Coordinates of C-alpha atoms and ligand atoms in Angstrom, one line a residue:
X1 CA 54.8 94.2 108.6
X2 CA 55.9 94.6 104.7
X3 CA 54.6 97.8 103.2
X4 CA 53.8 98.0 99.5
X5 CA 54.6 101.2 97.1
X6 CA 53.6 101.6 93.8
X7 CA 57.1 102.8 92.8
X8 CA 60.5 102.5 94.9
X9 CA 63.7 104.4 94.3
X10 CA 66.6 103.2 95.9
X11 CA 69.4 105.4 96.0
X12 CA 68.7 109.3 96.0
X13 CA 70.2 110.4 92.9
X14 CA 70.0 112.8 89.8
X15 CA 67.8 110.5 87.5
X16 CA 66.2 108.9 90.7
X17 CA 65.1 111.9 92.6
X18 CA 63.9 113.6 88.9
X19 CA 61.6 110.9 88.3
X20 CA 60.4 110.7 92.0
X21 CA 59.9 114.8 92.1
X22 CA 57.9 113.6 88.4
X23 CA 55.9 110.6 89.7
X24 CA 54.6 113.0 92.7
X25 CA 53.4 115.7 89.8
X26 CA 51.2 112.7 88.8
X27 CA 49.9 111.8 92.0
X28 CA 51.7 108.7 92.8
X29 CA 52.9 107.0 95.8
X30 CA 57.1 107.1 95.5
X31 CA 58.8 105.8 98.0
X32 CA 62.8 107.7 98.1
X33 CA 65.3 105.0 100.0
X34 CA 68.8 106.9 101.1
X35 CA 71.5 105.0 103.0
X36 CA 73.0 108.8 104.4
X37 CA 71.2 111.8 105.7
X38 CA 74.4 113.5 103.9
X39 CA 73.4 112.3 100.4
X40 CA 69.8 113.6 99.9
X41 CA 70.3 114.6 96.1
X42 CA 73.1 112.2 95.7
X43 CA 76.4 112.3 94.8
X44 CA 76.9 115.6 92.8
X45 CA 75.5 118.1 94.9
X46 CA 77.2 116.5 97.9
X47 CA 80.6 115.1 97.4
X48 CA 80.8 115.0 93.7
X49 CA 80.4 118.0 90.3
X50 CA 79.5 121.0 92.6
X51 CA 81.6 121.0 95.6
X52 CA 84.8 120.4 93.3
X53 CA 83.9 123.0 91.2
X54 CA 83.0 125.6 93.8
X55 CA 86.7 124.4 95.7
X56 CA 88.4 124.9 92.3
X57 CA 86.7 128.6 91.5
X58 CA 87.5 129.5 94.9
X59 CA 91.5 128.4 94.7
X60 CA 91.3 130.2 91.7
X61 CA 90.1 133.6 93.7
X62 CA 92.7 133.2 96.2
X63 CA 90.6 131.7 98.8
X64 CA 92.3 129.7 101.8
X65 CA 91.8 125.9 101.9
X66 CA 90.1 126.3 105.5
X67 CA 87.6 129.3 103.8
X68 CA 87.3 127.5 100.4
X69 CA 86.3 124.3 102.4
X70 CA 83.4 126.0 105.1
X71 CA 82.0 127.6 102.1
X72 CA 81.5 124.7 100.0
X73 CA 80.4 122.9 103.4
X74 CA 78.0 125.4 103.2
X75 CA 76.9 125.0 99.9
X76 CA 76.8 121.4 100.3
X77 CA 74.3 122.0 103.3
X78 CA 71.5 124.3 101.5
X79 CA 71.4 121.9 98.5
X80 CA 71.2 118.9 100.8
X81 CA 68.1 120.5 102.5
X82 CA 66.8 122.0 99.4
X83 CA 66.8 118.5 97.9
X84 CA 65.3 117.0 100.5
X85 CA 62.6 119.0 101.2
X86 CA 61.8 118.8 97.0
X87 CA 60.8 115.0 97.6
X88 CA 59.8 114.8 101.3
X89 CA 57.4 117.9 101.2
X90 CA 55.2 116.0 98.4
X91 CA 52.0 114.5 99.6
X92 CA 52.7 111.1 97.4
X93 CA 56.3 110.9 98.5
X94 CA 58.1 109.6 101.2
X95 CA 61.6 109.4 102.2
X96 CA 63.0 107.0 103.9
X97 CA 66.9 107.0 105.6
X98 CA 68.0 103.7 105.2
X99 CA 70.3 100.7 103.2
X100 CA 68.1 99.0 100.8
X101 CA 69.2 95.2 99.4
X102 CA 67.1 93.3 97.8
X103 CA 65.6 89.8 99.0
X104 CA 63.5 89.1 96.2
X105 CA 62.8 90.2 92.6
X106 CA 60.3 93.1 93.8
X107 CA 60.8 93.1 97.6
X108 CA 63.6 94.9 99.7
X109 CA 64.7 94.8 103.2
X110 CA 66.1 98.4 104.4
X111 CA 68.6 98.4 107.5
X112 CA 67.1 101.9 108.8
X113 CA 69.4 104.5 110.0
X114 CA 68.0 104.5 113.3
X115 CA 67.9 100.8 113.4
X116 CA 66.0 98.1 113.1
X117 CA 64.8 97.2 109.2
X118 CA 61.5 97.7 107.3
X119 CA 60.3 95.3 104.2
X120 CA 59.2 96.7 101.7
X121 CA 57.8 95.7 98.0
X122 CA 57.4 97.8 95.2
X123 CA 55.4 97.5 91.8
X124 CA 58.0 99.2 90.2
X125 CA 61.4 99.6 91.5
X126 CA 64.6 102.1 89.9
X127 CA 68.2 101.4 91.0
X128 CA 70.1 104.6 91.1
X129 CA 72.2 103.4 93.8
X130 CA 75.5 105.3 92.2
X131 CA 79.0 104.2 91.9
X132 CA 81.7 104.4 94.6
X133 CA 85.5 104.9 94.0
X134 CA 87.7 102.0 92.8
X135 CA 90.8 100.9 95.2
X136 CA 93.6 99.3 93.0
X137 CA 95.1 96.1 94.6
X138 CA 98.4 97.7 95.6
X139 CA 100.1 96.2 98.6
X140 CA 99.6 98.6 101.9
X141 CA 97.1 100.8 99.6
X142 CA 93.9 101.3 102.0
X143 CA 91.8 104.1 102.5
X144 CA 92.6 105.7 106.0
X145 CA 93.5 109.2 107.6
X146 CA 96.3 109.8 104.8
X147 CA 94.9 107.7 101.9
X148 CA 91.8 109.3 100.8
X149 CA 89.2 109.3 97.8
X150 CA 88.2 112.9 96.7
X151 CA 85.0 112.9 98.8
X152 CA 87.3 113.1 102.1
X153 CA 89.6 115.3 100.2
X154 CA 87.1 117.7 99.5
X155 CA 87.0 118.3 103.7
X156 CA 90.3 118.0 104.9
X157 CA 90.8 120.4 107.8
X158 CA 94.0 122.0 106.4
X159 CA 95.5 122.1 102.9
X160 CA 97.9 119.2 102.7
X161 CA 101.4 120.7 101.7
X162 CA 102.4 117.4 100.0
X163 CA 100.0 116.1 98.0
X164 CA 100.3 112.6 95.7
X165 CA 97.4 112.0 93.2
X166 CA 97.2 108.1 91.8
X167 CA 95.3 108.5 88.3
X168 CA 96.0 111.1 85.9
X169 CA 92.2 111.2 84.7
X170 CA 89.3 113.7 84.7
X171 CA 88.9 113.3 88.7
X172 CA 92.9 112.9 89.5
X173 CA 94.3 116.4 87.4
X174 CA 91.1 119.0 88.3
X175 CA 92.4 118.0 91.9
X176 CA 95.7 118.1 91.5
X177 CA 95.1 121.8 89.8
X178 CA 92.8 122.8 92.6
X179 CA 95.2 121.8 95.2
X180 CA 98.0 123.3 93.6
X181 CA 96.1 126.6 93.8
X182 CA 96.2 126.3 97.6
X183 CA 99.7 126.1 97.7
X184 CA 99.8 122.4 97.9
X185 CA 103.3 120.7 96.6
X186 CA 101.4 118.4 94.4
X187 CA 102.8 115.1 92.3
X188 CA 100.1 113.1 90.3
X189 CA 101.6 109.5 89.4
X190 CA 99.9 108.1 86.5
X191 CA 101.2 104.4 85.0
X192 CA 100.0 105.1 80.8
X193 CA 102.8 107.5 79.0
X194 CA 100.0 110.1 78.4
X195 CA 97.7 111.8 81.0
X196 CA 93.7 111.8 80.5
X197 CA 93.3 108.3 78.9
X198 CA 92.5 108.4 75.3
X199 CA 92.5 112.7 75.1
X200 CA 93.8 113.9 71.4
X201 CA 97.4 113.2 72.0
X202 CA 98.5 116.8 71.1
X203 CA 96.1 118.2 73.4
X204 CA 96.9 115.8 76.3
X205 CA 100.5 117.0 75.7
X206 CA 99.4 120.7 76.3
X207 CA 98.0 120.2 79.3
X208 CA 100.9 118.3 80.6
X209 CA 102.8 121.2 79.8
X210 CA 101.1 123.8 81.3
X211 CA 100.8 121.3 84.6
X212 CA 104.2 121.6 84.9
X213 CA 104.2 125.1 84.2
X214 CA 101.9 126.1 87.2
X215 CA 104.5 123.3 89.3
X216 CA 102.6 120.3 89.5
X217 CA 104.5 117.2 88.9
X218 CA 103.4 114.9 86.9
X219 CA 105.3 111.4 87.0
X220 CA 104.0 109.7 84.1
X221 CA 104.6 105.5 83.5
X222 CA 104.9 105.4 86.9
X223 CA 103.7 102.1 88.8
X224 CA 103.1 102.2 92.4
X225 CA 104.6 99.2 94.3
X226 CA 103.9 99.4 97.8
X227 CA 101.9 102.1 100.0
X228 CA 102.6 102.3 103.9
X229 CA 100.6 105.0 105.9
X230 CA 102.1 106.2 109.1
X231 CA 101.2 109.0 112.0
X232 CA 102.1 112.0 110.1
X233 CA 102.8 110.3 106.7
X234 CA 102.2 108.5 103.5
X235 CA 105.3 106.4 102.1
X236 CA 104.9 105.8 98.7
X237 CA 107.0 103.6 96.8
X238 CA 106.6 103.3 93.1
X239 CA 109.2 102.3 90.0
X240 CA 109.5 104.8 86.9
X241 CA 111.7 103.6 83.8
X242 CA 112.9 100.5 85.8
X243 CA 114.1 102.3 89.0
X244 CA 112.4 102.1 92.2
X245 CA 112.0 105.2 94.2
X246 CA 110.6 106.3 97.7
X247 CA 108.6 109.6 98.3
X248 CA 106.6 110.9 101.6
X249 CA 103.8 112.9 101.5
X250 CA 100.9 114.3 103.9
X251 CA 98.4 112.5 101.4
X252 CA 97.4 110.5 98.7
X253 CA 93.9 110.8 96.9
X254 CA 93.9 107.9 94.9
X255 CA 91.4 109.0 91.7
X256 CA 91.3 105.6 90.1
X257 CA 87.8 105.5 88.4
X258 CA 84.7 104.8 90.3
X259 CA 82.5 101.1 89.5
X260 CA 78.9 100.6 90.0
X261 CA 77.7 100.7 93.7
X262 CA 76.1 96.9 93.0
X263 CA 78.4 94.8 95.7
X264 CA 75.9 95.3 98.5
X265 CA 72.3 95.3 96.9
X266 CA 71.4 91.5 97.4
X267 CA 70.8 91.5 92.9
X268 CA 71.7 87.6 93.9
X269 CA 68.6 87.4 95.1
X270 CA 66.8 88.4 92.3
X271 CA 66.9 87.8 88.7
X272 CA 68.7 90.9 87.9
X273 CA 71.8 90.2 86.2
X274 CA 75.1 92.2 86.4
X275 CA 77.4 92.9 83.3
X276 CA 80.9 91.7 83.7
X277 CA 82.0 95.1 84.8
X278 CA 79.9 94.8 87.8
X279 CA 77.3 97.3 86.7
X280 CA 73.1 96.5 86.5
X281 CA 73.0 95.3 82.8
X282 CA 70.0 97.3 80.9
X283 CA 68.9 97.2 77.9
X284 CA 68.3 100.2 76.2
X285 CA 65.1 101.2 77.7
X286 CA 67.2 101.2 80.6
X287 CA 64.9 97.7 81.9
X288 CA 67.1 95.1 83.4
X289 CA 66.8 91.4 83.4
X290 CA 63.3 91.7 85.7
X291 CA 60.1 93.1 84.6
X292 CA 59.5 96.9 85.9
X293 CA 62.8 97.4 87.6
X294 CA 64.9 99.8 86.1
X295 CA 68.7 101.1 86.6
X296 CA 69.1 104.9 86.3
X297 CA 72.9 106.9 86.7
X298 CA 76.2 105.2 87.4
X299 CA 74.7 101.5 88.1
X300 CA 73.5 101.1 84.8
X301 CA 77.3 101.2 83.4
X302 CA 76.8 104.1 81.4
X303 CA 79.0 107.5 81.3
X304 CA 79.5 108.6 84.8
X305 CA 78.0 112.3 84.4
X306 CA 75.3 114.0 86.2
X307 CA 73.4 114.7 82.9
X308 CA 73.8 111.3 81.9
X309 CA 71.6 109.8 84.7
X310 CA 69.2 112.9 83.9
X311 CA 68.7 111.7 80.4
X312 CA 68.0 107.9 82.0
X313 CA 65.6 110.2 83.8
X314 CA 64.0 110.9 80.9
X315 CA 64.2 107.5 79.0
X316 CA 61.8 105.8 82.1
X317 CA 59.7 108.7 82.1
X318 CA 59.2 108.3 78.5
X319 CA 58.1 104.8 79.1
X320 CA 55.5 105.4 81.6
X321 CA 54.3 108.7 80.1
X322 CA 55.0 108.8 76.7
X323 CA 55.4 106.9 73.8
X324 CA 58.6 104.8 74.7
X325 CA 60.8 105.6 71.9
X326 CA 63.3 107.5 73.7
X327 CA 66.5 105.1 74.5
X328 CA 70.4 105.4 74.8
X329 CA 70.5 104.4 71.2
X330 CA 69.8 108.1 70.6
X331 CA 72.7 109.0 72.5
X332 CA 75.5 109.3 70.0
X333 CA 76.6 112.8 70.9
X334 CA 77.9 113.4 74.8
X335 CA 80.4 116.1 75.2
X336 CA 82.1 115.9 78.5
X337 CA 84.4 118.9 80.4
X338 CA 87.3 118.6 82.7
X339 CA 87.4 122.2 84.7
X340 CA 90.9 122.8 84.4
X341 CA 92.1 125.9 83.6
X342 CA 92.0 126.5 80.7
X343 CA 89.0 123.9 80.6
X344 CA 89.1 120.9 78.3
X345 CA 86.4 119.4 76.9
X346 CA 85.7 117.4 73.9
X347 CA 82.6 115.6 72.1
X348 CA 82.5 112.4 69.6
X349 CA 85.6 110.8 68.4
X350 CA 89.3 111.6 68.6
X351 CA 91.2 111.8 65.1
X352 CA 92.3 107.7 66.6
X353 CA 89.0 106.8 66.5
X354 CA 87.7 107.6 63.9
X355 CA 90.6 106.2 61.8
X356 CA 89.6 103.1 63.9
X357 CA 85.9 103.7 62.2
X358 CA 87.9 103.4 59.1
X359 CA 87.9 107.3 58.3
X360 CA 90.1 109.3 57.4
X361 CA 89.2 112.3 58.7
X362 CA 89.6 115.7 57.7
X363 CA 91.1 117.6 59.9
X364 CA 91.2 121.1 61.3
X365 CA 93.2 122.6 64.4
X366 CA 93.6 125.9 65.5
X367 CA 95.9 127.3 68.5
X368 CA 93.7 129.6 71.1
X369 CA 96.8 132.4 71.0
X370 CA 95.6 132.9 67.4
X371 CA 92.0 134.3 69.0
X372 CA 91.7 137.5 69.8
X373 CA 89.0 136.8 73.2
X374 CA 91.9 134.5 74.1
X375 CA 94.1 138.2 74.7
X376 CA 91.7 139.6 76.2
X377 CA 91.3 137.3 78.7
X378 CA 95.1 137.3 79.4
X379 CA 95.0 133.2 79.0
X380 CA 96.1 132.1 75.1
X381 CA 96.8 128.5 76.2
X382 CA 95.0 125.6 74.3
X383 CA 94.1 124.5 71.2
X384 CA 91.1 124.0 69.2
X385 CA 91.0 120.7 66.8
X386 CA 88.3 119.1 65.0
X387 CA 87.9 116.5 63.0
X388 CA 85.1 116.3 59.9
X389 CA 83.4 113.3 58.0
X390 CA 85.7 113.9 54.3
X391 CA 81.9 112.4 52.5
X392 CA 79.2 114.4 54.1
X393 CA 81.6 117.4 55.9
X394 CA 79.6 116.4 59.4
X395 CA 81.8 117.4 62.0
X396 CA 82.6 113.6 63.6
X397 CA 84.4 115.1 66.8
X398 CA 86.3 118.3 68.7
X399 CA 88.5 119.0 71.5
X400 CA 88.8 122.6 72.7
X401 CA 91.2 123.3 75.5
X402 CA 91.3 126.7 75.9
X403 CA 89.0 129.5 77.5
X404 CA 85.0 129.0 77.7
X405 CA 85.6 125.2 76.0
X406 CA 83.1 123.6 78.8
X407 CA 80.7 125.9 76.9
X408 CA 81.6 126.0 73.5
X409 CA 81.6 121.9 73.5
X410 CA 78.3 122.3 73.7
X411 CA 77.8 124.4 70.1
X412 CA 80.2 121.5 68.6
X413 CA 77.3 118.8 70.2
X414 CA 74.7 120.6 69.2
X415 CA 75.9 120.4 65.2
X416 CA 76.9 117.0 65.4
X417 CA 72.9 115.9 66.8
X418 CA 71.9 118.6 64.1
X419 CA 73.9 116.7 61.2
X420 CA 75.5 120.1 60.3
X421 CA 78.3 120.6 57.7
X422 CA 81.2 122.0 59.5
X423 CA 81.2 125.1 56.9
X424 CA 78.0 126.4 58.5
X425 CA 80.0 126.9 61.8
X426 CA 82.8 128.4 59.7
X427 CA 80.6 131.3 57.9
X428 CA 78.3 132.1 60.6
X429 CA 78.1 135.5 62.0
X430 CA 79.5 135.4 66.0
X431 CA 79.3 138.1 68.6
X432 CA 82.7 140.0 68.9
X433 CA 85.2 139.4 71.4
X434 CA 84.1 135.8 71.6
X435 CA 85.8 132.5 71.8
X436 CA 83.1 131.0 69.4
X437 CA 84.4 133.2 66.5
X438 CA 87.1 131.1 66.9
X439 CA 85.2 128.7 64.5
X440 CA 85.2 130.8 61.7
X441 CA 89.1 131.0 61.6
X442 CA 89.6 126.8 63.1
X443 CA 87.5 125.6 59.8
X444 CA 88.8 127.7 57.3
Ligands
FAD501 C1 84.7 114.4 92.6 C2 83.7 114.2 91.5 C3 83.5 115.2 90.5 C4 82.6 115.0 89.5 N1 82.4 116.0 88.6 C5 81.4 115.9 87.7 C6 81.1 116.9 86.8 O1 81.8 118.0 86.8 N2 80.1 116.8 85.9 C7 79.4 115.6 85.8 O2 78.4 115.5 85.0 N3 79.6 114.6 86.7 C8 80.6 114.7 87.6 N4 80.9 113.6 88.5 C9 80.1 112.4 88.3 C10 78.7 112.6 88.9 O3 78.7 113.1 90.2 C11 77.9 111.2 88.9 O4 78.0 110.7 87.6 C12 76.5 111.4 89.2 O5 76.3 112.1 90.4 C13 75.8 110.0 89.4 O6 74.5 110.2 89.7 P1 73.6 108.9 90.0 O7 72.2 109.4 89.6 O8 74.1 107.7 89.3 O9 73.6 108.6 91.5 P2 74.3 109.3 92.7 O10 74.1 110.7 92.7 O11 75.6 108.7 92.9 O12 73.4 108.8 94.0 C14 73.3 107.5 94.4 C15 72.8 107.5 95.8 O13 72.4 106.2 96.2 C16 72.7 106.0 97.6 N5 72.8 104.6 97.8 C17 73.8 103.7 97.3 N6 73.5 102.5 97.7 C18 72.3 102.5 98.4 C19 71.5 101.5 99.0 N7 71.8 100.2 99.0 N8 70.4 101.9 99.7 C20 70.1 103.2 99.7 N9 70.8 104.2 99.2 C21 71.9 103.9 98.5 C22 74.0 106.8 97.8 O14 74.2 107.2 99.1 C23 73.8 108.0 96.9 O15 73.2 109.1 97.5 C24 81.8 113.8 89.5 C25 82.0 112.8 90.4 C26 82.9 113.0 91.4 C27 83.1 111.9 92.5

């Protein structure tokens, strides 16, 4: 028997469990699909942003891997529950274990956890189905006991003493640092000349530095040829400036970007089209291609953050509440942190881009050992540099890597969305010791 709901969300997620927690405040029927009883509350409370930051604070403490790891199972486990009970013990809300597809442009068929399948059709559907982790085609790579993504590196049973990382991005380096404080031999392989993709190339260089400083090897233009997994190894083969070399480890995260979870939804069934990267296309209400379904998070294509599928959150819910101007037009200014240590984090465009925009950009850069909090804390690594609009004196972009820059990125946002000249940052008044009074020496 098919069972209708006024609203389905498929995929328990950030922006899908906000809305549904939303929808029950206003007394309607939601109906929450999960394919895992281990992802109620989706990917960043369970295998993605909080676990690898609680690993990483606790390597940092001094914690062993076996402790570090029961802890953040731990963790894991209360926010699990916690998010589970904050949909399933609303009246208006149910929650159903099970792997949605669609058959048809409103109707789904769910293979239940348990077994068997349910139909159901909904008036209004949201995708927020996720992303899962890319596998580059490389002969012999497959996932198995020694080739991992970071979810089953998160819960190894014992530090791995040699550890190869494929992808010298966001995912691939706050690993490979994390590791490395466990007292894992760790090499990152990465095939672009600089690590963390487009990264201010001075900045990048910093924290290649101070990677190999804390003994983490980073093999940079590397390509990997061939992978070949045995009992108590990985064998890695990979060529570096024309020569081909062999290397064993215990294991290899591969941290290669993560793509839209759309393979498995049945969307060729419905009149939901895809982009050409594979993700939901949307428009910028966040609608796709069929009237009252939506695509929330990391299916929609956009930034892969947690705060990102929020803000869809609040794009939909400005369309059924509100007046429907919200969109992701508005959303010029996302500042994004990699927890390394120092942190990085940066907002807008590099000094590249916008000479790409066809600026040429004032701009301003300040090393962190010239800041006093930066002595204090016993950690004067980093840099500060920002870069201004020469017309109007905006601030069009920064990069801090240094102490507290996952929170200062934030002041640096908050002026850009503000349209504030970058000499109000340099003349206010800052609390003392402080990394923010930083800015009043970086735009002088
Ligand atoms: C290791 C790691 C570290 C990260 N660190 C950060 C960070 O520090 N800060 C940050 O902002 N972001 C971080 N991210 C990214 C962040 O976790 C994601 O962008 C965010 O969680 C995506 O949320 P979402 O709403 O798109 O859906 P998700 O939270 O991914 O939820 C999707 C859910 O849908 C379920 N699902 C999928 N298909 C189906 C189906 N067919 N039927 C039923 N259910 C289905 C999945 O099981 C999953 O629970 C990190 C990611 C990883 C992997």
């Amino acid at each position: 028997m098919t069972k209708h709901y006024s609203n389905i969300v498929v995929g328990f997620g950030k922006g899908g469990k906000t809305l549904a927690k939303f929808l029950a405040s206003q007394h309607e029927e939601v109906l929450v699909i999960e394919q895992s009883n281990q992802m109620y509350g989706g990917t960043c409370i369970n295998v993605g942003c909080l676990p690898s930051k609680n690993l990483i604070l606790n390597g940092q403490k001094g914690l062993p891997f076996t402790e570090a790891t029961e802890r953040r199972a731990e963790m894991t486990a209360q926010l699990r529950n916690k998010n589970y009970h904050m949909l399933a013990d609303e009246p208006t809300v149910t929650v159903l274990d099970g792997q949605a597809a669609f058959t048809g442009d409103h109707t789904l068929q769910v293979a239940l956890t348990t077994g068997g399948s349910e139909e159901v059709t909904g008036e209004r559907i949201f995708i927020n189905t996720g992303a899962t982790p890319i596998l580059p085609t490389i002969p012999g790579l497959k996932l198995g006991k020694r080739v991992v993504t970071s979810t089953e590196a998160m819960s190894q049973p014992d530090r791995p003493q040699r550890l190869a990382i494929l992808g010298g991005g966001h995912i691939g380096l706050e690993f490979a640092e994390m590791f490395n404080s466990y007292g894992s031999e760790v090499t990152v392989f990465d095939h672009h000349d600089q690590l963390l993709g487009r990264t201010e190339p001075e900045v990048a260089k910093l924290v290649a530095q101070d990677l190999a400083d804390d003994g983490i090897h980073v093999a940079l233009n590397s390509e990997l040829v061939k992978v070949a997994e045995s009992a108590d190894q990985v064998h890695i083969t990979y060529r570096q400036k024309g020569n081909e070399r062999v290397a064993d480890f215990d294991l290899l995260l591969v941290a290669t970007g993560r793509q839209p979870n759309t393979a498995s939804l049945g969307l060729e069934n419905t009149g939901i089209k895809l982009t050409s990267r594979g993700a939901v296309q949307v428009d910028d209400h966040l609608r796709t291609t069929v009237p009252n379904v939506w695509a929330l998070g990391d299916v929609n294509g956009g930034p892969q953050f947690t705060y990102i599928s929020l803000d869809d959150f609040r794009i939909v819910k400005d369309q059924l509440f509100g007046d429907g101007k919200r969109s992701t037009s508005d959303r010029l200014v996302v500042p994004h942190s990699t927890f390394l240590t120092p942190p990085l984090a940066s907002v807008g465009f590099t000094e590249q881009e916008a000479q790409e925009q066809g600026k040429e950009p004032l701009v301003f850069k300040l090393m962190a050992q010239a800041i006093p909090k930066a002595r204090v804390m016993e950690d004067q690594r980093g840099m500060f540099k920002a870069i201004v609009d020469p017309q109007n004196h905006e601030i069009l972009g920064a990069t801090i890597y240094a102490d507290e820059a996952h929170e200062l990125i934030n002041l640096f946002a908050l002026a850009m969305k503000g349209h504030l000249k970058y000499e109000l940052l340099r003349d206010m008044i800052y609390t003392h010791p402080t990394m923010a009074e930083a800015l009043n020496d970086l735009f002088k």
